[in-house]
mmCIF file of C-alpha atoms in Angstrom:
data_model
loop_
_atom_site.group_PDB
_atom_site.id
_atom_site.type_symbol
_atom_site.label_atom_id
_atom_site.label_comp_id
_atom_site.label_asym_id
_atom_site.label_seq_id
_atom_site.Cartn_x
_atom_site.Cartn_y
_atom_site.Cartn_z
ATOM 1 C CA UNK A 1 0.000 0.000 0.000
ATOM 2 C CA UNK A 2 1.371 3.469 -0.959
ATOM 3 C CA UNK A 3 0.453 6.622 0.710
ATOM 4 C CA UNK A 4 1.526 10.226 0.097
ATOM 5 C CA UNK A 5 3.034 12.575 3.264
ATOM 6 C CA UNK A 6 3.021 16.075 2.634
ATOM 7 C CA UNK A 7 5.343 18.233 4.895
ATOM 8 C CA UNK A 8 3.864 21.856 5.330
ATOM 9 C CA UNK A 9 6.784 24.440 6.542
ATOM 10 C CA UNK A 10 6.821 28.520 6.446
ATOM 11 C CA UNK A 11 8.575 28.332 2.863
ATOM 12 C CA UNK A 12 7.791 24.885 1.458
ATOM 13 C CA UNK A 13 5.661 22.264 0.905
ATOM 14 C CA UNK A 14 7.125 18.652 0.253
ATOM 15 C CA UNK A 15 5.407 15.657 -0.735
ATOM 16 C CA UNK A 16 6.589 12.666 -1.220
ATOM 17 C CA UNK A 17 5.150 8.960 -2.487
ATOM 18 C CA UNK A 18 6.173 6.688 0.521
ATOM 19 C CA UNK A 19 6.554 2.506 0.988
ATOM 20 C CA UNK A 20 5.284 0.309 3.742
ATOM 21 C CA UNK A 21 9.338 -0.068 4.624
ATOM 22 C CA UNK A 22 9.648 4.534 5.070
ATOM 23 C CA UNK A 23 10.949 4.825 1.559
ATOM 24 C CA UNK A 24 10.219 7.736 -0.442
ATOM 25 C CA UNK A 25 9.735 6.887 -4.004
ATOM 26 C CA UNK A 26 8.986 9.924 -5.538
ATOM 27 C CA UNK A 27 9.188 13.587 -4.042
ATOM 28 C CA UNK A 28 7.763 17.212 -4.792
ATOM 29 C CA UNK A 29 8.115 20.281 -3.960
ATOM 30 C CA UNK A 30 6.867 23.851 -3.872
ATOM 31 C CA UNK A 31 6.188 27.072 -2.307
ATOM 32 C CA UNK A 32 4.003 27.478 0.735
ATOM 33 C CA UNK A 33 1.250 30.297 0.318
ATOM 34 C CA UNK A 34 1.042 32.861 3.217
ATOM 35 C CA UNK A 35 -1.606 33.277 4.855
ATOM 36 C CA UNK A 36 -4.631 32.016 2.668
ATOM 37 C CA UNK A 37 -6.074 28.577 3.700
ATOM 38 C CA UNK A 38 -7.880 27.676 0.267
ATOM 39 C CA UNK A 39 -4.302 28.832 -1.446
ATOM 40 C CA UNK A 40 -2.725 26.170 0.886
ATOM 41 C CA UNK A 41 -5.024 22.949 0.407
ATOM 42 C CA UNK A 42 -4.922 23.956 -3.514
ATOM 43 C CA UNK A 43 -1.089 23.578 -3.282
ATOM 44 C CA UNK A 44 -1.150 19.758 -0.969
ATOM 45 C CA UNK A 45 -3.856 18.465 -3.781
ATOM 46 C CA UNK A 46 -1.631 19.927 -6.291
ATOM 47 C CA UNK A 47 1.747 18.110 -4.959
ATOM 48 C CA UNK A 48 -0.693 14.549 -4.374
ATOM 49 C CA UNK A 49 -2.249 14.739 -7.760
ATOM 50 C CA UNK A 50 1.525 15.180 -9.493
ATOM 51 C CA UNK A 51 2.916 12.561 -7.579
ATOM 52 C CA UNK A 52 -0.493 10.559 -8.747
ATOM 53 C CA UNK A 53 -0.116 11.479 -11.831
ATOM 54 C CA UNK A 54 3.542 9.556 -12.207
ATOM 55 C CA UNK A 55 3.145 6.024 -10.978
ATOM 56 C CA UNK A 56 1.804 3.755 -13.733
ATOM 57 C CA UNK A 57 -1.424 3.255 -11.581
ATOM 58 C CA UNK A 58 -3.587 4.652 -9.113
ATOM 59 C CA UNK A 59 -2.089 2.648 -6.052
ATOM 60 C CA UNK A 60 -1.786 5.496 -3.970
ATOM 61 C CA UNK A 61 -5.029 4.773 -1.323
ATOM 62 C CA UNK A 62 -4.726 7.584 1.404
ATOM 63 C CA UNK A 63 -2.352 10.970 2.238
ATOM 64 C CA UNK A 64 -1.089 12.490 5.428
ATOM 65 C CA UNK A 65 -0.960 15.704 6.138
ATOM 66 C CA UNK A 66 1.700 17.053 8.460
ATOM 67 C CA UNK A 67 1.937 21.085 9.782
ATOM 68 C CA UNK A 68 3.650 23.062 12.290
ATOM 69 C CA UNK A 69 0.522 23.683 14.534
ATOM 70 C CA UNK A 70 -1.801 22.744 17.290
ATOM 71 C CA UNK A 71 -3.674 20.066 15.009
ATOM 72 C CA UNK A 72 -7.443 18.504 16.725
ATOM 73 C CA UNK A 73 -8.063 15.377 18.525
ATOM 74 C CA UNK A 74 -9.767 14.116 15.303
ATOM 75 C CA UNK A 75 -6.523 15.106 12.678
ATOM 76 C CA UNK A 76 -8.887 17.084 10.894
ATOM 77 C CA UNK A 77 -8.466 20.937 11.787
ATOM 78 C CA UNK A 78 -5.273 22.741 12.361
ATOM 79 C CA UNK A 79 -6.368 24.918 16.007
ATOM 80 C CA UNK A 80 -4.032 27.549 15.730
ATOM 81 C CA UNK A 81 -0.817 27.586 13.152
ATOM 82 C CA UNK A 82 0.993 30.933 13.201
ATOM 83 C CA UNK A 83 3.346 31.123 11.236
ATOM 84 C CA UNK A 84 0.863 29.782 8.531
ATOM 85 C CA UNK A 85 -1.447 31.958 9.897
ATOM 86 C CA UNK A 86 -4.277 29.253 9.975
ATOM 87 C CA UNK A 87 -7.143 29.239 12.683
ATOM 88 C CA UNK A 88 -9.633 26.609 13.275
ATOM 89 C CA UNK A 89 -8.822 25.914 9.601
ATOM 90 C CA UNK A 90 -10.747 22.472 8.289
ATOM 91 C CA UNK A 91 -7.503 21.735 6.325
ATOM 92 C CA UNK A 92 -8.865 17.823 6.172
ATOM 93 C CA UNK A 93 -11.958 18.402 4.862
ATOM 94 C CA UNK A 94 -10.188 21.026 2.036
ATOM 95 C CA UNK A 95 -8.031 19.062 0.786
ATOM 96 C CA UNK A 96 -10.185 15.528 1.111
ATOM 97 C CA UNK A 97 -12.438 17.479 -1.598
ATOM 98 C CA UNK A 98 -10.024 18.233 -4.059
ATOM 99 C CA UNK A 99 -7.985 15.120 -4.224
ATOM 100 C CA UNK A 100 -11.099 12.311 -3.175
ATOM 101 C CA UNK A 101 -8.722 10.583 -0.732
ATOM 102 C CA UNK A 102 -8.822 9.713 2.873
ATOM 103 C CA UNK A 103 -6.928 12.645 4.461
ATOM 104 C CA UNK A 104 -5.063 12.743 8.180
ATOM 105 C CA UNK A 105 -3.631 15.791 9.295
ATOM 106 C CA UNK A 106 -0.858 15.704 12.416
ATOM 107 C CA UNK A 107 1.420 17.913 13.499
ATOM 108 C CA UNK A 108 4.485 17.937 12.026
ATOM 109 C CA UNK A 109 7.074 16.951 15.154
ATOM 110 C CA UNK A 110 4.730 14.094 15.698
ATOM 111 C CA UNK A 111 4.862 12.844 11.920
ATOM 112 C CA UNK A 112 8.459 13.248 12.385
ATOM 113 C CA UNK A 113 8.836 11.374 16.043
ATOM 114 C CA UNK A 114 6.564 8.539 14.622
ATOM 115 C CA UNK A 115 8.438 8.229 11.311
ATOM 116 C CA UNK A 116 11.817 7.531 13.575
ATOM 117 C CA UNK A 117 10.102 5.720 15.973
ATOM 118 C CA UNK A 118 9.514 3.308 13.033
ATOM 119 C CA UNK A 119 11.985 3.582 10.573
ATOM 120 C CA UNK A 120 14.788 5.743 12.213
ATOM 121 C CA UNK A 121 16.917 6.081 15.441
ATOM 122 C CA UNK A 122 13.937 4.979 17.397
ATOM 123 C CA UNK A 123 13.017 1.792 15.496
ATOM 124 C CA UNK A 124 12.778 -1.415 17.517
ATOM 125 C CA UNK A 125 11.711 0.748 20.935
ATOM 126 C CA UNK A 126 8.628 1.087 21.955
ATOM 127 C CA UNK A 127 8.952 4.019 24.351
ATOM 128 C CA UNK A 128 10.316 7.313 22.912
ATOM 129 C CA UNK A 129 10.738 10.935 23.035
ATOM 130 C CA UNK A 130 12.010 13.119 20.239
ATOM 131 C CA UNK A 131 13.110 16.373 20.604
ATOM 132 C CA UNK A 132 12.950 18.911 17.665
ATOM 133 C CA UNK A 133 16.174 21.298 18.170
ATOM 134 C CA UNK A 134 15.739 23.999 15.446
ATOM 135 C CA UNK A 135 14.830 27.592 15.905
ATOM 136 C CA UNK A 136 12.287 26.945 18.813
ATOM 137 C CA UNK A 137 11.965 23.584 20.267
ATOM 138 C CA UNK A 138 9.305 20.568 19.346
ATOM 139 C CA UNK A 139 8.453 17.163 20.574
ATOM 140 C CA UNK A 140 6.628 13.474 19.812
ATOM 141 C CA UNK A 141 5.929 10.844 22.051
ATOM 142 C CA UNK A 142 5.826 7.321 21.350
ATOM 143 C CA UNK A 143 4.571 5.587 23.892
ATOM 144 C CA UNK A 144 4.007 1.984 24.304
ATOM 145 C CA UNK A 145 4.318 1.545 20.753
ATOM 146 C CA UNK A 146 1.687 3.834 19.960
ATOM 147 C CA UNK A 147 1.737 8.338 19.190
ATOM 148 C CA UNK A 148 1.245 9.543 22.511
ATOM 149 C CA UNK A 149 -1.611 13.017 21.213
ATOM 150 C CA UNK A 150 -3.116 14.139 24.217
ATOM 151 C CA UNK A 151 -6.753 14.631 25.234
ATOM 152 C CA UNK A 152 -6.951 17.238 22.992
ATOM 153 C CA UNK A 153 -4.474 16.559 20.286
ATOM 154 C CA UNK A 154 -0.822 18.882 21.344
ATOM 155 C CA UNK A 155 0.961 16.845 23.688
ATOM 156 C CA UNK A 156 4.553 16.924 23.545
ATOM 157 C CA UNK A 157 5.221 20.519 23.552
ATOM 158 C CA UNK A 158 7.979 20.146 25.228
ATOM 159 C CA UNK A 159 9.492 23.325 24.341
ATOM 160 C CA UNK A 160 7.416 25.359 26.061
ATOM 161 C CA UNK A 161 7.462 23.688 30.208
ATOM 162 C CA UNK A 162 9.621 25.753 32.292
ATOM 163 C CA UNK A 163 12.968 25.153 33.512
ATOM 164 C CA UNK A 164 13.969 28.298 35.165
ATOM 165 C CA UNK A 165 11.515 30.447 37.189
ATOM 166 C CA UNK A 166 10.998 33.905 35.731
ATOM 167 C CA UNK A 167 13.605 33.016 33.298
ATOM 168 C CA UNK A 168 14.185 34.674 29.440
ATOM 169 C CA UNK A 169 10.861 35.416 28.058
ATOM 170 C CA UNK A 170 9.473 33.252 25.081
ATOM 171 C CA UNK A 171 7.495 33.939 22.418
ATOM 172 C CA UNK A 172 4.619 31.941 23.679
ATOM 173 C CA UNK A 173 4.031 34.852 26.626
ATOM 174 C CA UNK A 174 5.632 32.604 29.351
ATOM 175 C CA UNK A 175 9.215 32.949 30.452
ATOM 176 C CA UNK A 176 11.923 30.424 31.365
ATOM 177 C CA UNK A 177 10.661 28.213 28.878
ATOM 178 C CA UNK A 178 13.184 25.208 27.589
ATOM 179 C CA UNK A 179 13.478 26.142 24.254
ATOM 180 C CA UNK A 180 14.528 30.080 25.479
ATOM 181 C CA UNK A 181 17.799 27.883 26.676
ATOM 182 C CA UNK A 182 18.955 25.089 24.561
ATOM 183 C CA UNK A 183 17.743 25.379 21.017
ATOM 184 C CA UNK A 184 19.065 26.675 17.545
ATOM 185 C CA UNK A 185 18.178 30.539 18.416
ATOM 186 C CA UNK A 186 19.485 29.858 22.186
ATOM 187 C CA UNK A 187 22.996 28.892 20.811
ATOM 188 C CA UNK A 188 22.884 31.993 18.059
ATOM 189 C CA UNK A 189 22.186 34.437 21.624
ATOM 190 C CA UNK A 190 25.485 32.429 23.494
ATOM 191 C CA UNK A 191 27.368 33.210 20.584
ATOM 192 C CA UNK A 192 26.621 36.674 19.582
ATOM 193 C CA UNK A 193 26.913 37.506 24.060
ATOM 194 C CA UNK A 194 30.406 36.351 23.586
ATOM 195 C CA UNK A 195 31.138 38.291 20.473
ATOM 196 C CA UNK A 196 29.964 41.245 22.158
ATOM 197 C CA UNK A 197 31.719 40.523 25.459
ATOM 198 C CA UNK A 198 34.567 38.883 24.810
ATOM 199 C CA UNK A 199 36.142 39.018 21.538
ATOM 200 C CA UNK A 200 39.223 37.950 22.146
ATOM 201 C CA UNK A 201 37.868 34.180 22.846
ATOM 202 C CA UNK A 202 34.903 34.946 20.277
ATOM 203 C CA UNK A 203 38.071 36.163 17.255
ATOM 204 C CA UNK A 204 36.882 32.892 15.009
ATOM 205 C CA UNK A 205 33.385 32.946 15.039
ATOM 206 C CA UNK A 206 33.658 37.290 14.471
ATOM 207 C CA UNK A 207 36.076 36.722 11.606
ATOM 208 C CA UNK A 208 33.913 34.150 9.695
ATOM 209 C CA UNK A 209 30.798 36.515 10.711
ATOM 210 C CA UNK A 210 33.320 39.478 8.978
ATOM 211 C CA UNK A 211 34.113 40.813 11.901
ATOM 212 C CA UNK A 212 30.140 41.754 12.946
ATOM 213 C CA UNK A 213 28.299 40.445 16.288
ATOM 214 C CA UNK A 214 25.409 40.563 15.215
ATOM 215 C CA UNK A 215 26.531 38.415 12.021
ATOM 216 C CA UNK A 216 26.829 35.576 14.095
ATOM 217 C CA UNK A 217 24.851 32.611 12.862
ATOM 218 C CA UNK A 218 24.411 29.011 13.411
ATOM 219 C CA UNK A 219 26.197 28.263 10.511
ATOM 220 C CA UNK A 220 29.357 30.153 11.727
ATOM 221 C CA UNK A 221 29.246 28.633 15.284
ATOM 222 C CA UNK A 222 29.709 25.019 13.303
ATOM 223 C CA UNK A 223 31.999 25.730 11.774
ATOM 224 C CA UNK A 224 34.288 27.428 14.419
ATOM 225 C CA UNK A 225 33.442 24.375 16.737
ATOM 226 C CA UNK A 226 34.248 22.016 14.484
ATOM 227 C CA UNK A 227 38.268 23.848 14.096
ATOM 228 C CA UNK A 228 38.011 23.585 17.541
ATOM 229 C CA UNK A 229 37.408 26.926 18.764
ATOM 230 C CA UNK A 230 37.272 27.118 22.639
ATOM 231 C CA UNK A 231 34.627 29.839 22.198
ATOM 232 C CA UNK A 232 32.680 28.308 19.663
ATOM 233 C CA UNK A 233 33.062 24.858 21.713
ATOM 234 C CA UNK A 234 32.017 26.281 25.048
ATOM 235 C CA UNK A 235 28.836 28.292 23.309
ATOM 236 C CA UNK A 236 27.660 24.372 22.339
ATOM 237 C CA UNK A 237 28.781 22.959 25.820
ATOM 238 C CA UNK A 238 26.541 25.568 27.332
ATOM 239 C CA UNK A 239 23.498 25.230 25.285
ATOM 240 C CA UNK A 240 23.853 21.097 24.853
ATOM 241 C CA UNK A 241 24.035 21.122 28.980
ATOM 242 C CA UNK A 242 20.738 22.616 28.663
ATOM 243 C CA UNK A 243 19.246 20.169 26.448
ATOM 244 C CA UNK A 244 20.746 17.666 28.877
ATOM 245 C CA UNK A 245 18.858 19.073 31.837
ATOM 246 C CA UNK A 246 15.611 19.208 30.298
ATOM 247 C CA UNK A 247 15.798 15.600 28.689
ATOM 248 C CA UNK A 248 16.592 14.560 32.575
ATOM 249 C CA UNK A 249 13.248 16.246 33.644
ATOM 250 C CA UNK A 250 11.340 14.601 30.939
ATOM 251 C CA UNK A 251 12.642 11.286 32.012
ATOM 252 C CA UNK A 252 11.507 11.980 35.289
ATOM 253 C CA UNK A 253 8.095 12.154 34.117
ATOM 254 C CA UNK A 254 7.854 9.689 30.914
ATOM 255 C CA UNK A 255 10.536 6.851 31.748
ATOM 256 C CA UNK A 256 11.853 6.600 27.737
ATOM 257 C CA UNK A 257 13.683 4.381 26.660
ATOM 258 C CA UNK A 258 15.098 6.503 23.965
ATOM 259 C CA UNK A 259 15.298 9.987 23.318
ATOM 260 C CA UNK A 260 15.669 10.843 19.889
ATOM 261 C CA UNK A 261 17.516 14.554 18.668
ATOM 262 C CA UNK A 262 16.557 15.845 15.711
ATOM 263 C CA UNK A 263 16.613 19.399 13.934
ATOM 264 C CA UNK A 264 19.170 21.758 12.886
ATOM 265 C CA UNK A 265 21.280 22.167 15.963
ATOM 266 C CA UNK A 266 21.207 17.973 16.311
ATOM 267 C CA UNK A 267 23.201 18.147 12.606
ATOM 268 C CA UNK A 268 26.799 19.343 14.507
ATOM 269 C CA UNK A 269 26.457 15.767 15.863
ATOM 270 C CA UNK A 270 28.959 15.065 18.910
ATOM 271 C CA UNK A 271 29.186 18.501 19.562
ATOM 272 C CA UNK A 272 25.823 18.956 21.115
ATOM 273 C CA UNK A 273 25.440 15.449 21.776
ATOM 274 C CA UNK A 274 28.175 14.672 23.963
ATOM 275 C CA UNK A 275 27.674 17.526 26.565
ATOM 276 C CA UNK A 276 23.776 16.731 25.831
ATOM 277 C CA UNK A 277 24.433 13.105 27.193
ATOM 278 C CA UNK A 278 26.790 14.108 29.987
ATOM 279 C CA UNK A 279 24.470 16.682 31.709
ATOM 280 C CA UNK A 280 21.459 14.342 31.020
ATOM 281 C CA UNK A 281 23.318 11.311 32.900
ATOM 282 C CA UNK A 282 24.478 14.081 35.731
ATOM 283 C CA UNK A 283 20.694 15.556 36.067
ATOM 284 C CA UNK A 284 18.894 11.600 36.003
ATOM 285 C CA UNK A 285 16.887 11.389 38.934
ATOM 286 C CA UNK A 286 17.079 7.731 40.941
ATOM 287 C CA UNK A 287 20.907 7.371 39.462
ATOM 288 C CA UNK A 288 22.484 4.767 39.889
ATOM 289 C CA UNK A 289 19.756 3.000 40.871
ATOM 290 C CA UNK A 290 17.560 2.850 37.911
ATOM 291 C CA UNK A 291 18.146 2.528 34.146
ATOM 292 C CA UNK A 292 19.149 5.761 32.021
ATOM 293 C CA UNK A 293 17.156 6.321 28.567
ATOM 294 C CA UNK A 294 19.205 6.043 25.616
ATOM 295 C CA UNK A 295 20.295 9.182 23.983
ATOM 296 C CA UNK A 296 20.391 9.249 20.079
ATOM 297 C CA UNK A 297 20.602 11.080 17.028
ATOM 298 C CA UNK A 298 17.771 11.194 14.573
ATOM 299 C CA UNK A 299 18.737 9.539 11.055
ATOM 300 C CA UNK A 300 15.949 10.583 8.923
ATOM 301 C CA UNK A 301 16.313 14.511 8.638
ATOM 302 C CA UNK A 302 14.753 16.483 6.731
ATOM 303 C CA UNK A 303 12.292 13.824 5.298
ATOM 304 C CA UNK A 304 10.894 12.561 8.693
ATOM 305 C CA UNK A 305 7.649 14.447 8.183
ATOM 306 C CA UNK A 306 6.844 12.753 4.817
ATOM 307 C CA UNK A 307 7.834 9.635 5.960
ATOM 308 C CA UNK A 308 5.653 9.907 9.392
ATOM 309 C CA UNK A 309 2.782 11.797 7.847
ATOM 310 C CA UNK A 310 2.473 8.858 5.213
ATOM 311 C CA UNK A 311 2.850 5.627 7.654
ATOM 312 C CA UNK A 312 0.141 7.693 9.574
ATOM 313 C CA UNK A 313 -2.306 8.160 6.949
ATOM 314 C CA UNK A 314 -1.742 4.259 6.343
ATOM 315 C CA UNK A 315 -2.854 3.412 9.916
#
């Protein structure tokens, strides 16, 4: 049986014909609307009916749907997405009409944490967390072998519980909030605070930024850390301590057997994950006397949420 995921970000939308084995066979591409909800579902049936349109005959026999937003208990309307600006939008029931298939919609980190859960770093456990690292912070839980939604649909924001009390304040209207501390933007603050205060120890990641604090970018930050910079380093020991702490906390609470890392920042690889694992193992509640989760990279990357969105839509 072949399904079709569709990825919906701020500047793209993906499709992709998957397999029952997570492969994609075929793959589309293109722009994401702003902010016009019929402009959107036009786009998704216009991806599905070009991937259609290719194989040799109509086996495709459902589509999922996955978007960066608070998504229903039913997978049928997308709550609140901002940066899509969708509200209470019926995206199901839009795009079902155009393309006569069965439709799912989920949101995206849980297409993503389901698609490694069965196919990626997470395949063969039954208990799992993935974290999203990338500008903000997201989340999926599978749980007992099954995507752990909520109630209501947006569990797993995991981003958004609080790790420091009237902490930095987040874009959600809260403050202290994980994400404020370890993700992709939270390492781009570290390194631009150094730049500005000490740029004698900051002198690599200034000159690649040409010589401008405010220049200083993920990409930069790499790439000093991977010559070894003790400034760059210590920006990602700082930031991947954080990501330790919080995974500890969630551990507390969920008893994984795997976390999972995913997103831009998860890319440098060791340099996140080793402090990542060290302050995770340091923070563990019940240590020694109980059994530490796993820590692990994702594998899938950037096509996670076609992957997931499809094996969903074929459940």
């Amino acid at each position: 049986m072949l399904t079709i995921g569709v990825d919906i970000g701020g500047t793209k939308v993906a499709a992709g014909v998957v397999d029952p084995d997570g492969q994609i066979l075929d793959k589309v591409k293109y722009p994401t609307p702003s902010g016009d909800p019929g402009q959107l579902a036009e786009v998704v049936a216009k991806a599905v009916e070009e991937l259609r349109g290719r194989r040799p005959d109509d086996t495709v026999e459902a589509v999922g749907v996955g978007v960066a937003g608070f998504v229903d208990e039913d997978r049928a309307t997308v709550q609140v997405a901002v940066n899509l600006g969708l509200r209470d939008e019926p995206l199901k029931e839009r795009v079902r009409r155009r393309i006569e298939l069965p439709v799912v919609i989920e949101n995206d980190a849980n297409a993503a944490a389901w698609a490694e859960a069965r196919f990626g770093a997470g395949r063969g456990s039954d208990h799992i967390v993935c974290v999203t690292l990338g500008t903000g912070i997201g989340g999926g839980l599978v749980l007992g072998g099954r995507l752990h939604r909520g109630r209501y649909g947006v569990a797993a924001e995991v981003g958004h519980y609080r790790v420091v009390q009237n902490g930095r304040r987040c874009a959600c209207g809260d403050q202290g909030c994980w994400e404020q501390y370890a993700s992709g933007t939270a390492l781009v603050a570290e390194g631009r605070d150094l730049a500005r205060t000490d740029p004698v120890r900051a002198a690599r990641m200034l000159e690649l930024a040409g010589g401008d604090a405010d220049r200083v970018d993920g990409e930069c930050m790499t790439r000093a850390a991977l010559e070894g910079d003790t400034g760059a380093l210590g920006c990602f020991e700082r930031v991947g301590e954080w990501v330790g702490i919080g995974l500890a906390d969630l551990a507390a609470i969920l008893d994984p057997e795997c976390f999972v890392l995913g997103g831009g920042v998860s890319d440098t690889g060791d340099i996140i994950l080793g402090p990542a694992r060290e302050a995770f193992e340091r923070n563990l509640s019940g240590r020694p006397n109980r059994r530490p989760a796993q820590v692990r990279l994702a594998e899938l990357g950037g096509e996670a949420g076609i992957v997931g969105a499809a094996d969903l839509a074929r459940r």
